[in-house]
Short mmCIF file of C-alpha atoms (C1' of nucleotides) in Angstrom, two decimals:
data_model
loop_
_atom_site.label_atom_id
_atom_site.label_comp_id
_atom_site.label_asym_id
_atom_site.label_seq_id
_atom_site.Cartn_x
_atom_site.Cartn_y
_atom_site.Cartn_z
CA UNK A 1 57.34 154.39 16.23
CA UNK A 2 57.33 157.20 13.68
CA UNK A 3 58.24 157.02 10.02
CA UNK A 4 58.29 159.19 6.83
CA UNK A 5 55.66 158.33 4.59
CA UNK A 6 56.11 159.02 0.87
CA UNK A 7 52.52 159.72 -0.15
CA UNK A 8 51.95 162.45 2.52
CA UNK A 9 55.61 163.43 2.74
CA UNK A 10 55.14 163.45 6.63
CA UNK A 11 56.50 161.50 9.50
CA UNK A 12 53.69 159.60 10.95
CA UNK A 13 53.07 157.33 13.93
CA UNK A 14 52.85 153.70 12.93
CA UNK A 15 49.55 152.13 14.59
CA UNK A 16 47.65 149.39 13.42
CA UNK A 17 44.37 150.61 11.80
CA UNK A 18 42.69 147.58 12.96
CA UNK A 19 44.02 148.19 16.62
CA UNK A 20 45.91 144.89 17.12
CA UNK A 21 48.04 143.76 14.19
CA UNK A 22 50.10 145.89 12.11
CA UNK A 23 49.80 144.42 8.65
CA UNK A 24 52.13 145.39 5.72
CA UNK A 25 52.97 144.25 2.26
CA UNK A 26 56.43 144.27 0.71
CA UNK A 27 57.17 143.86 -3.15
CA UNK A 28 59.20 140.90 -3.30
CA UNK A 29 61.83 139.70 -6.08
CA UNK A 30 61.40 138.92 -9.28
CA UNK A 31 62.82 135.19 -9.36
CA UNK A 32 65.16 135.01 -12.36
CA UNK A 33 68.42 135.16 -11.12
CA UNK A 34 70.25 135.59 -8.10
CA UNK A 35 69.18 138.81 -5.74
CA UNK A 36 72.03 141.30 -5.54
CA UNK A 37 73.17 143.47 -2.49
CA UNK A 38 71.08 146.16 -3.98
CA UNK A 39 67.67 144.06 -3.68
CA UNK A 40 68.85 143.15 -0.32
CA UNK A 41 69.00 146.77 1.02
CA UNK A 42 65.56 147.08 0.59
CA UNK A 43 64.50 143.68 2.20
CA UNK A 44 66.81 144.29 5.22
CA UNK A 45 65.55 147.60 5.78
CA UNK A 46 61.95 146.03 5.72
CA UNK A 47 63.22 143.40 8.23
CA UNK A 48 64.56 145.96 10.33
CA UNK A 49 61.17 147.77 10.61
CA UNK A 50 59.36 144.91 11.43
CA UNK A 51 61.72 143.87 14.11
CA UNK A 52 61.51 147.50 15.53
CA UNK A 53 57.74 147.14 15.60
CA UNK A 54 58.02 143.93 17.09
CA UNK A 55 60.79 144.73 20.02
CA UNK A 56 58.31 147.56 20.67
CA UNK A 57 55.71 144.99 21.46
CA UNK A 58 53.41 145.28 18.48
CA UNK A 59 52.15 142.27 16.56
CA UNK A 60 52.65 142.07 12.80
CA UNK A 61 51.51 140.50 9.70
CA UNK A 62 54.15 140.54 7.00
CA UNK A 63 53.13 139.44 3.50
CA UNK A 64 55.81 139.67 0.79
CA UNK A 65 55.43 138.30 -2.63
CA UNK A 66 57.50 136.26 -5.17
CA UNK A 67 57.07 137.49 -8.79
CA UNK A 68 57.09 134.23 -10.54
CA UNK A 69 55.62 135.42 -14.11
CA UNK A 70 56.58 138.15 -16.16
CA UNK A 71 58.72 138.84 -19.22
CA UNK A 72 62.04 138.17 -17.77
CA UNK A 73 60.96 135.06 -16.14
CA UNK A 74 59.50 133.61 -19.10
CA UNK A 75 62.25 134.42 -21.26
CA UNK A 76 65.19 133.14 -18.91
CA UNK A 77 63.32 129.86 -18.35
CA UNK A 78 62.84 129.36 -22.06
CA UNK A 79 66.42 130.08 -22.41
CA UNK A 80 67.46 127.59 -19.74
CA UNK A 81 65.24 124.94 -21.14
CA UNK A 82 63.14 124.65 -18.24
CA UNK A 83 59.60 125.15 -17.28
CA UNK A 84 58.65 128.30 -15.95
CA UNK A 85 57.73 126.55 -12.34
CA UNK A 86 61.02 124.56 -12.36
CA UNK A 87 62.76 127.99 -13.15
CA UNK A 88 61.29 130.15 -10.85
CA UNK A 89 61.39 127.51 -7.88
CA UNK A 90 65.12 126.94 -8.29
CA UNK A 91 65.76 130.90 -7.86
CA UNK A 92 63.17 131.17 -5.38
CA UNK A 93 64.98 128.57 -3.10
CA UNK A 94 68.28 130.46 -3.71
CA UNK A 95 66.60 133.66 -2.57
CA UNK A 96 65.39 131.88 0.78
CA UNK A 97 68.77 130.73 1.65
CA UNK A 98 70.42 134.19 1.14
CA UNK A 99 67.56 135.53 2.96
CA UNK A 100 68.14 133.29 6.05
CA UNK A 101 72.10 133.98 5.73
CA UNK A 102 71.28 137.62 6.21
CA UNK A 103 69.07 137.15 9.10
CA UNK A 104 65.71 138.12 7.36
CA UNK A 105 62.57 136.80 9.29
CA UNK A 106 60.54 134.76 6.79
CA UNK A 107 57.22 136.86 5.89
CA UNK A 108 54.22 135.42 7.48
CA UNK A 109 52.94 134.83 3.99
CA UNK A 110 54.74 134.71 0.76
CA UNK A 111 52.28 134.29 -2.17
CA UNK A 112 53.35 133.68 -5.72
CA UNK A 113 51.78 135.29 -8.72
CA UNK A 114 50.89 132.11 -10.59
CA UNK A 115 49.09 130.57 -7.53
CA UNK A 116 46.71 133.58 -7.52
CA UNK A 117 45.67 133.70 -11.20
CA UNK A 118 41.87 133.38 -10.36
CA UNK A 119 42.05 136.25 -7.99
CA UNK A 120 43.77 138.28 -10.55
CA UNK A 121 41.00 137.75 -12.86
CA UNK A 122 38.37 138.61 -10.59
CA UNK A 123 39.86 142.00 -9.96
CA UNK A 124 40.37 142.58 -13.76
CA UNK A 125 36.53 141.92 -14.16
CA UNK A 126 35.55 144.05 -11.19
CA UNK A 127 37.81 146.73 -12.96
CA UNK A 128 36.10 146.21 -16.13
CA UNK A 129 32.50 146.24 -14.80
CA UNK A 130 33.13 149.48 -12.81
CA UNK A 131 34.50 151.08 -16.28
CA UNK A 132 38.01 151.38 -14.96
CA UNK A 133 39.37 148.94 -17.67
CA UNK A 134 38.70 148.07 -20.99
CA UNK A 135 39.68 144.94 -23.26
CA UNK A 136 41.50 145.59 -26.57
CA UNK A 137 41.38 143.40 -29.77
CA UNK A 138 44.37 141.36 -28.83
CA UNK A 139 42.77 140.15 -25.90
CA UNK A 140 44.59 142.28 -23.57
CA UNK A 141 43.11 144.37 -20.81
CA UNK A 142 44.27 147.88 -19.96
CA UNK A 143 43.49 150.06 -16.92
CA UNK A 144 41.76 153.56 -18.10
CA UNK A 145 43.91 156.04 -16.26
CA UNK A 146 41.41 158.94 -16.92
CA UNK A 147 39.07 157.02 -14.74
CA UNK A 148 41.04 157.48 -11.75
CA UNK A 149 41.35 161.23 -10.62
CA UNK A 150 44.08 160.26 -7.93
CA UNK A 151 46.53 158.88 -10.43
CA UNK A 152 49.92 160.38 -10.13
CA UNK A 153 49.55 161.63 -6.49
CA UNK A 154 52.22 159.21 -5.04
CA UNK A 155 54.84 160.01 -7.54
CA UNK A 156 53.68 163.69 -8.02
CA UNK A 157 52.87 163.36 -11.70
CA UNK A 158 50.15 165.97 -13.02
CA UNK A 159 48.61 165.56 -16.10
CA UNK A 160 51.00 167.68 -17.99
CA UNK A 161 53.58 164.82 -17.34
CA UNK A 162 51.43 162.14 -18.38
CA UNK A 163 50.75 163.67 -21.46
CA UNK A 164 54.35 164.34 -22.00
CA UNK A 165 54.96 160.66 -21.42
CA UNK A 166 52.59 159.81 -24.11
CA UNK A 167 54.30 161.64 -26.59
CA UNK A 168 57.24 160.18 -25.73
CA UNK A 169 55.94 156.71 -25.78
CA UNK A 170 54.33 157.71 -29.36
CA UNK A 171 57.76 158.45 -30.39
CA UNK A 172 59.61 155.58 -29.30
CA UNK A 173 56.91 153.60 -31.09
CA UNK A 174 58.01 150.41 -28.76
CA UNK A 175 54.48 149.47 -27.76
CA UNK A 176 53.06 146.37 -29.13
CA UNK A 177 49.73 146.33 -27.36
CA UNK A 178 46.59 148.40 -28.39
CA UNK A 179 45.48 151.04 -25.85
CA UNK A 180 43.39 153.97 -25.87
CA UNK A 181 45.63 156.18 -24.11
CA UNK A 182 49.61 155.56 -24.24
CA UNK A 183 49.51 156.34 -20.64
CA UNK A 184 47.12 153.45 -19.69
CA UNK A 185 48.85 150.19 -18.27
CA UNK A 186 48.24 146.58 -19.07
CA UNK A 187 46.19 144.45 -16.55
CA UNK A 188 46.14 141.39 -18.67
CA UNK A 189 48.34 140.53 -21.53
CA UNK A 190 46.82 138.71 -24.61
CA UNK A 191 48.66 135.37 -25.31
CA UNK A 192 51.64 136.07 -27.69
CA UNK A 193 53.82 133.12 -29.33
CA UNK A 194 56.93 134.17 -27.19
CA UNK A 195 55.06 133.15 -23.96
CA UNK A 196 55.27 129.64 -24.74
CA UNK A 197 53.27 127.38 -22.51
CA UNK A 198 52.82 130.02 -20.14
CA UNK A 199 49.19 131.42 -20.46
CA UNK A 200 46.02 130.90 -18.70
CA UNK A 201 42.40 130.89 -19.73
CA UNK A 202 40.42 134.23 -19.20
CA UNK A 203 37.19 135.95 -19.80
CA UNK A 204 39.18 137.91 -22.53
CA UNK A 205 41.05 134.92 -23.92
CA UNK A 206 44.36 133.22 -23.05
CA UNK A 207 47.14 135.37 -21.80
CA UNK A 208 48.64 136.27 -18.48
CA UNK A 209 48.29 138.87 -15.81
CA UNK A 210 50.25 142.17 -15.73
CA UNK A 211 52.83 142.81 -13.10
CA UNK A 212 51.05 145.60 -11.41
CA UNK A 213 47.89 143.75 -10.81
CA UNK A 214 49.56 140.68 -9.19
CA UNK A 215 50.11 142.93 -6.06
CA UNK A 216 47.00 144.40 -5.84
CA UNK A 217 45.10 140.98 -6.18
CA UNK A 218 47.37 139.41 -3.60
CA UNK A 219 47.13 142.29 -1.14
CA UNK A 220 43.26 142.12 -1.54
CA UNK A 221 43.41 138.42 -0.47
CA UNK A 222 45.47 138.40 2.44
CA UNK A 223 45.36 142.04 3.92
CA UNK A 224 41.88 143.26 2.76
CA UNK A 225 41.07 146.69 1.09
CA UNK A 226 42.87 148.63 3.48
CA UNK A 227 46.10 147.93 5.41
CA UNK A 228 48.96 149.61 7.43
CA UNK A 229 52.08 149.94 5.07
CA UNK A 230 53.11 149.22 1.73
CA UNK A 231 56.95 148.93 0.99
CA UNK A 232 59.50 148.40 -1.79
CA UNK A 233 62.58 150.20 -3.23
CA UNK A 234 62.13 153.88 -4.63
CA UNK A 235 62.10 152.90 -8.30
CA UNK A 236 58.70 151.14 -7.65
CA UNK A 237 57.21 154.54 -6.73
CA UNK A 238 56.42 154.88 -10.52
CA UNK A 239 54.98 153.10 -11.97
CA UNK A 240 54.27 150.14 -10.10
CA UNK A 241 52.87 151.65 -6.69
CA UNK A 242 50.91 154.43 -8.51
CA UNK A 243 49.39 151.51 -10.47
CA UNK A 244 48.51 149.56 -7.68
CA UNK A 245 46.77 152.46 -5.89
CA UNK A 246 44.69 153.11 -8.91
CA UNK A 247 43.70 149.49 -9.35
CA UNK A 248 43.04 148.82 -5.85
CA UNK A 249 41.18 151.84 -5.02
CA UNK A 250 39.00 151.38 -8.09
CA UNK A 251 38.50 147.94 -7.49
CA UNK A 252 37.80 147.88 -3.61
CA UNK A 253 36.88 151.43 -2.73
CA UNK A 254 38.51 153.33 -0.01
CA UNK A 255 42.17 153.90 1.02
CA UNK A 256 44.74 151.58 -0.20
CA UNK A 257 47.87 151.66 1.94
CA UNK A 258 48.01 153.84 5.38
CA UNK A 259 51.53 154.49 4.92
CA UNK A 260 54.38 154.06 1.88
CA UNK A 261 57.94 153.22 3.10
CA UNK A 262 60.20 153.38 0.29
CA UNK A 263 64.21 152.56 0.24
CA UNK A 264 66.44 154.48 -1.55
CA UNK A 265 68.90 152.66 -3.87
CA UNK A 266 72.35 151.41 -3.15
CA UNK A 267 75.19 152.76 -4.94
CA UNK A 268 78.45 150.88 -5.49
CA UNK A 269 81.78 152.75 -5.68
CA UNK A 270 79.94 155.83 -5.95
CA UNK A 271 77.74 155.02 -8.83
CA UNK A 272 74.72 152.63 -10.31
CA UNK A 273 75.46 148.84 -9.75
CA UNK A 274 75.52 147.31 -13.21
CA UNK A 275 76.89 143.92 -14.51
CA UNK A 276 78.87 145.59 -17.16
CA UNK A 277 80.86 147.68 -14.53
CA UNK A 278 81.43 144.35 -12.73
CA UNK A 279 80.08 145.94 -9.46
CA UNK A 280 76.87 143.89 -9.19
CA UNK A 281 77.51 141.99 -5.84
CA UNK A 282 75.58 138.84 -4.85
CA UNK A 283 76.13 137.42 -1.65
CA UNK A 284 77.92 134.37 -3.27
CA UNK A 285 80.36 136.77 -4.78
CA UNK A 286 81.02 138.29 -1.57
CA UNK A 287 81.40 135.17 0.31
CA UNK A 288 84.04 134.19 -2.24
CA UNK A 289 85.86 137.23 -1.13
CA UNK A 290 85.68 136.20 2.19
CA UNK A 291 82.92 138.47 3.44
CA UNK A 292 80.05 136.98 5.57
CA UNK A 293 76.36 137.81 5.07
CA UNK A 294 76.12 139.53 8.60
CA UNK A 295 79.03 141.94 7.39
CA UNK A 296 76.89 142.81 4.30
CA UNK A 297 73.95 143.34 6.42
CA UNK A 298 75.85 145.60 8.83
CA UNK A 299 76.83 147.63 6.00
CA UNK A 300 73.39 147.82 4.42
CA UNK A 301 72.06 149.29 7.77
CA UNK A 302 74.76 151.62 8.08
CA UNK A 303 73.14 154.67 6.33
CA UNK A 304 69.71 155.74 6.74
CA UNK A 305 67.21 154.22 4.39
CA UNK A 306 66.22 157.58 2.69
CA UNK A 307 69.78 158.57 1.85
CA UNK A 308 71.94 156.76 -0.81
CA UNK A 309 74.44 154.28 0.73
CA UNK A 310 77.48 153.87 -0.97
CA UNK A 311 78.82 150.28 -0.90
CA UNK A 312 82.47 149.48 -1.05
CA UNK A 313 84.50 146.46 -0.48
CA UNK A 314 86.50 148.68 2.31
CA UNK A 315 83.23 149.21 4.09
CA UNK A 316 82.64 145.59 4.35
CA UNK A 317 86.19 145.05 5.85
CA UNK A 318 85.28 147.94 8.37
CA UNK A 319 81.93 146.13 9.22
CA UNK A 320 84.22 142.99 10.15
CA UNK A 321 86.09 144.96 12.57
CA UNK A 322 82.92 146.69 13.85
CA UNK A 323 81.26 143.63 14.61
CA UNK A 324 84.15 142.25 16.53
CA UNK A 325 84.16 145.23 18.54
CA UNK A 326 80.61 144.98 19.35
CA UNK A 327 80.90 141.11 20.28
CA UNK A 328 83.97 142.00 22.43
CA UNK A 329 82.21 144.43 24.32
CA UNK A 330 79.02 142.12 24.80
CA UNK A 331 81.63 139.43 26.26
CA UNK A 332 82.98 142.22 28.66
CA UNK A 333 79.63 143.26 29.77
CA UNK A 334 78.46 139.54 30.31
CA UNK A 335 81.40 138.87 32.31
CA UNK A 336 80.40 141.58 34.98
CA UNK A 337 77.24 139.94 35.58
CA UNK A 338 77.02 137.83 38.77
CA UNK A 339 75.35 134.33 38.51
CA UNK A 340 72.33 135.24 40.44
CA UNK A 341 70.92 138.09 38.37
CA UNK A 342 67.32 137.83 36.71
CA UNK A 343 66.34 140.03 33.91
CA UNK A 344 62.64 141.29 33.62
CA UNK A 345 63.74 144.70 32.44
CA UNK A 346 62.05 146.43 29.54
CA UNK A 347 64.54 149.39 29.81
CA UNK A 348 67.00 149.83 27.31
CA UNK A 349 69.36 151.44 30.14
CA UNK A 350 72.47 152.97 28.24
CA UNK A 351 71.13 151.97 24.81
CA UNK A 352 67.90 154.05 25.26
CA UNK A 353 69.49 156.36 22.55
CA UNK A 354 69.98 153.63 20.04
CA UNK A 355 66.39 152.83 20.74
CA UNK A 356 64.99 156.21 20.19
CA UNK A 357 67.08 156.61 17.23
CA UNK A 358 65.27 153.48 15.62
CA UNK A 359 62.01 154.62 16.51
CA UNK A 360 62.55 158.06 14.83
CA UNK A 361 62.11 157.21 11.12
CA UNK A 362 64.25 154.03 11.43
CA UNK A 363 67.50 155.68 11.89
CA UNK A 364 69.83 152.55 11.66
CA UNK A 365 72.98 154.41 11.55
CA UNK A 366 72.12 156.45 14.57
CA UNK A 367 71.26 153.27 16.33
CA UNK A 368 74.50 151.70 15.39
CA UNK A 369 76.17 154.53 16.78
CA UNK A 370 74.37 154.24 20.01
CA UNK A 371 75.49 150.71 20.33
CA UNK A 372 78.95 151.71 20.70
CA UNK A 373 78.54 154.83 22.79
CA UNK A 374 76.07 152.63 24.98
CA UNK A 375 78.75 149.88 25.72
CA UNK A 376 81.11 152.79 26.64
CA UNK A 377 78.73 153.99 29.30
CA UNK A 378 77.88 150.47 30.55
CA UNK A 379 81.74 149.41 30.91
CA UNK A 380 81.82 150.49 34.38
CA UNK A 381 78.52 148.58 35.35
CA UNK A 382 78.67 145.16 37.27
CA UNK A 383 75.70 143.06 38.59
CA UNK A 384 72.28 143.54 38.21
CA UNK A 385 73.17 147.01 36.21
CA UNK A 386 75.41 145.28 33.92
CA UNK A 387 72.71 142.50 33.22
CA UNK A 388 70.11 145.25 32.57
CA UNK A 389 72.67 147.06 30.29
CA UNK A 390 73.15 143.66 28.47
CA UNK A 391 69.51 142.84 28.16
CA UNK A 392 69.02 146.40 26.44
CA UNK A 393 72.21 145.86 24.21
CA UNK A 394 70.72 142.63 22.91
CA UNK A 395 67.24 143.97 22.23
CA UNK A 396 68.80 146.56 19.99
CA UNK A 397 70.82 143.91 18.21
CA UNK A 398 67.54 141.83 17.75
CA UNK A 399 65.87 144.94 16.48
CA UNK A 400 68.43 145.41 14.04
CA UNK A 401 68.88 141.88 13.24
CA UNK A 402 72.58 141.47 13.94
CA UNK A 403 74.10 138.11 14.98
CA UNK A 404 77.40 138.85 16.69
CA UNK A 405 80.57 136.61 15.63
CA UNK A 406 81.40 134.11 18.02
CA UNK A 407 85.29 133.79 19.21
CA UNK A 408 87.20 132.18 16.67
CA UNK A 409 88.03 128.84 18.00
CA UNK A 410 91.45 127.33 17.34
CA UNK A 411 90.21 123.69 17.63
CA UNK A 412 87.54 124.06 15.10
CA UNK A 413 89.97 125.12 12.44
CA UNK A 414 92.22 122.69 10.41
CA UNK A 415 95.78 123.56 10.69
CA UNK A 416 98.09 121.44 8.47
CA UNK A 417 100.69 119.43 10.10
CA UNK A 418 103.61 121.12 8.19
CA UNK A 419 102.26 124.33 9.47
CA UNK A 420 102.05 123.08 13.01
CA UNK A 421 105.66 121.43 12.88
CA UNK A 422 107.00 124.90 11.85
CA UNK A 423 105.21 126.87 14.53
CA UNK A 424 106.59 124.25 17.02
CA UNK A 425 110.16 124.81 15.76
CA UNK A 426 109.93 128.50 16.02
CA UNK A 427 108.40 128.24 19.44
CA UNK A 428 111.52 126.21 20.32
CA UNK A 429 113.76 128.97 18.73
CA UNK A 430 112.02 131.55 20.60
CA UNK A 431 112.22 129.99 23.85
CA UNK A 432 115.70 129.57 23.70
CA UNK A 433 115.97 133.26 22.71
CA UNK A 434 117.24 132.76 18.94
CA UNK A 435 115.54 135.94 17.85
CA UNK A 436 116.88 136.05 14.39
CA UNK A 437 115.79 132.36 13.61
CA UNK A 438 112.38 132.85 15.12
CA UNK A 439 111.65 135.92 13.26
CA UNK A 440 112.59 133.98 9.77
CA UNK A 441 110.28 131.28 10.72
CA UNK A 442 107.57 133.45 11.54
CA UNK A 443 107.98 135.24 8.14
CA UNK A 444 107.81 131.56 6.60
CA UNK A 445 104.61 130.88 8.31
CA UNK A 446 102.93 134.22 7.30
CA UNK A 447 104.04 133.37 3.63
CA UNK A 448 102.03 130.23 3.87
CA UNK A 449 99.18 132.01 5.29
CA UNK A 450 99.34 131.75 8.69
CA UNK A 451 99.84 134.42 11.50
CA UNK A 452 101.43 133.13 14.79
CA UNK A 453 100.75 135.05 17.82
CA UNK A 454 102.96 134.54 20.76
CA UNK A 455 101.67 134.23 24.32
CA UNK A 456 103.08 133.79 27.68
CA UNK A 457 102.87 130.07 27.91
CA UNK A 458 102.03 129.20 24.42
CA UNK A 459 101.00 130.47 20.92
CA UNK A 460 98.20 130.62 18.65
CA UNK A 461 97.70 130.19 14.78
CA UNK A 462 95.15 132.20 12.95
CA UNK A 463 94.89 132.26 9.15
CA UNK A 464 96.03 135.62 7.81
CA UNK A 465 93.38 137.98 7.14
CA UNK A 466 93.22 139.46 3.63
"C1'" G B 1 62.95 168.62 -20.33
"C1'" G B 2 59.67 167.05 -15.90
"C1'" C B 3 59.78 164.93 -10.81
"C1'" G B 4 62.39 163.27 -6.61
"C1'" G B 5 66.75 162.60 -3.55
"C1'" A B 6 72.10 163.66 -1.88
"C1'" G B 7 76.77 166.49 -1.05
"C1'" U B 8 79.58 166.33 6.69
"C1'" A B 9 87.36 164.52 8.23
"C1'" G B 10 91.50 159.39 4.04
"C1'" C B 11 86.88 156.10 3.52
"C1'" C B 12 81.59 154.46 5.46
"C1'" A B 13 78.31 157.81 7.81
"C1'" A B 14 74.64 160.39 12.34
"C1'" G B 15 72.87 164.97 14.02
"C1'" U B 16 70.99 170.00 15.12
"C1'" G B 17 68.52 177.22 15.06
"C1'" G B 18 73.17 177.27 19.96
"C1'" U B 19 78.42 175.72 18.54
"C1'" A B 20 80.09 168.62 14.93
"C1'" A B 21 77.54 160.79 17.28
"C1'" G B 22 79.67 156.18 15.84
"C1'" G B 23 82.62 152.79 12.86
"C1'" C B 24 86.90 151.58 9.71
"C1'" A B 25 91.61 153.67 8.56
"C1'" A B 26 95.59 156.49 10.57
"C1'" U B 27 98.89 157.65 14.61
"C1'" G B 28 101.09 158.47 20.18
"C1'" G B 29 101.48 155.33 24.80
"C1'" U B 30 101.28 150.86 27.93
"C1'" U B 31 102.65 145.61 27.15
"C1'" U B 32 105.63 142.55 23.71
"C1'" G B 33 112.69 140.34 22.57
"C1'" C B 34 110.45 142.30 17.93
"C1'" A B 35 105.39 141.77 16.21
"C1'" A B 36 100.42 140.54 16.65
"C1'" A B 37 96.37 140.88 20.06
"C1'" A B 38 94.64 143.63 24.50
"C1'" C B 39 94.27 148.33 27.05
"C1'" C B 40 94.57 153.99 27.34
"C1'" G B 41 94.72 158.42 24.20
"C1'" U B 42 94.84 161.54 19.58
"C1'" C B 43 92.25 162.33 15.01
"C1'" A B 44 86.44 168.08 11.22
"C1'" U B 45 87.19 175.90 14.67
"C1'" U B 46 84.33 172.71 10.46
"C1'" C B 47 79.65 170.42 7.54
"C1'" G B 48 79.63 171.36 -1.93
"C1'" A B 49 80.37 177.38 -3.11
"C1'" G B 50 78.58 182.26 -2.70
"C1'" G B 51 74.89 185.54 -0.76
"C1'" G B 52 70.72 186.44 2.80
"C1'" U B 53 67.61 186.26 7.84
"C1'" U B 54 69.22 185.66 12.90
"C1'" C B 55 72.20 187.49 19.01
"C1'" G B 56 73.90 182.88 16.52
"C1'" A B 57 73.15 178.68 10.47
"C1'" U B 58 76.25 172.87 9.12
"C1'" U B 59 70.87 173.17 10.29
"C1'" C B 60 65.85 178.27 7.67
"C1'" C B 61 65.75 181.14 2.54
"C1'" C B 62 67.85 182.36 -2.22
"C1'" U B 63 71.51 181.42 -6.38
"C1'" C B 64 75.35 178.49 -8.36
"C1'" C B 65 78.39 173.81 -9.08
"C1'" U B 66 78.67 168.63 -8.72
"C1'" C B 67 76.47 163.59 -8.21
"C1'" C B 68 72.33 160.02 -8.16
"C1'" G B 69 67.53 157.77 -9.15
"C1'" C B 70 62.71 157.77 -11.69
"C1'" C B 71 59.99 159.45 -16.01
"C1'" U B 72 56.88 151.73 -20.38
"C1'" C B 73 56.88 145.37 -15.93
"C1'" C B 74 64.49 147.39 -12.16
"C1'" A B 75 64.66 146.83 -4.83
#
RNA sequence: GGCGGAGUAGCCAAGUGGUAAGGCAAUGGUUUGCAAAACCGUCAUUCGAGGGUUCGAUUCCCUCCUCCGCCUCCA
């Protein structure tokens, strides 16, 4: 497949550099609270990338870290009166539960920063030895940006802007560490009173690792010096990924990531998501409003990953209808297949266009459209042709990570006796053609939250959709 | 101020130098006692504004307007 690469700003073919397995790294969550749907836009798109590669027959190695030590995790664990580990473990578990609901494939490896302190120290030592890093008086270690000529290539910063950054930093006077150049970034943070129990011994004294270094060290540990693709939200381009490149290329030599995959931020109601605006949605919030995780996933893949996506509650409701329509189409197609049909088809049939969309810069919205048009094309098919079409349809669904809703089964729903009685009374009224009475009783059922649908022989009851 | 991205129907959104996918909503019809559901239709002479290049531009170029992200550890 072809994918846009942030560094070269071109579309490139994705092929494993080792010839067999596509190895990629995704910057994972900082576990200090519930992940929101903006976070999940990134993780879902990374998941679709992996699924698309695998659907195309490629083997993958997916590494995604957990950031379990930084300013926020330390601060909030102290606020919660918990140890850092107990605190981050709780949020990590919640994150995993959300991921599962969203149909995200678990990464093959999910390393945490705290468990990789030795690797991080080793990398810092290498950088110091090579002259790319220096220790300061307070026991911190900084990366010397001037020692890496390639700095700024990913985010297109030139020296002038870096200098500007320095003056801004100098003016803000908020930096509490001692560095040579204000653009230099921290690799190891010397212990401070605020850190509480959260410090580790190192050649430069007690302290803790810097955020940027964590990813570089774990990438080297699990993917080596060079690997196929690195991914994260656009906000990570600078400084996080820029810094990773500097650290890793100086410590390891050679090329770091062959491709960079950045996902644009989600907008909510046309603007930035924030707690103060009350539009910071989590899966739990949306579940309370009656929306499933799969509906959220459908909305999140509804726009191209490099374009802003405007998330609204209305679009979630639309997603429910769209998913139901897909499920209906799939059932229709399945009903046209004879009992003896076997599927060995690697074709996508009417869904070829959807597959092509996915393979052209991961055009998920195009693929979604292709699902509907393909279904329309396939509606006249039967037997082996219908079976082949359905197989293609299911492969696209798998690549997108969509699970279709089942039919709502009435018998699995608990209907109160009073509602059942009311419905029965109305049914009798209707059978005796007492329309006025019948309509009144139906209105009463609706008031009580149930929709009564009349069939020929019997009726059904469903909760009123909000 | 610097860098980057976006403006396509009521909403969410694909796409392309050759005349605008798809979904939601809306709406007409069939069906229904009436509804709901289902099924069959309809729904952008137009792609932020104005110029330019071209046989032809929403797609390329220029100017302008609006919105968004990043510019010290936010996906």
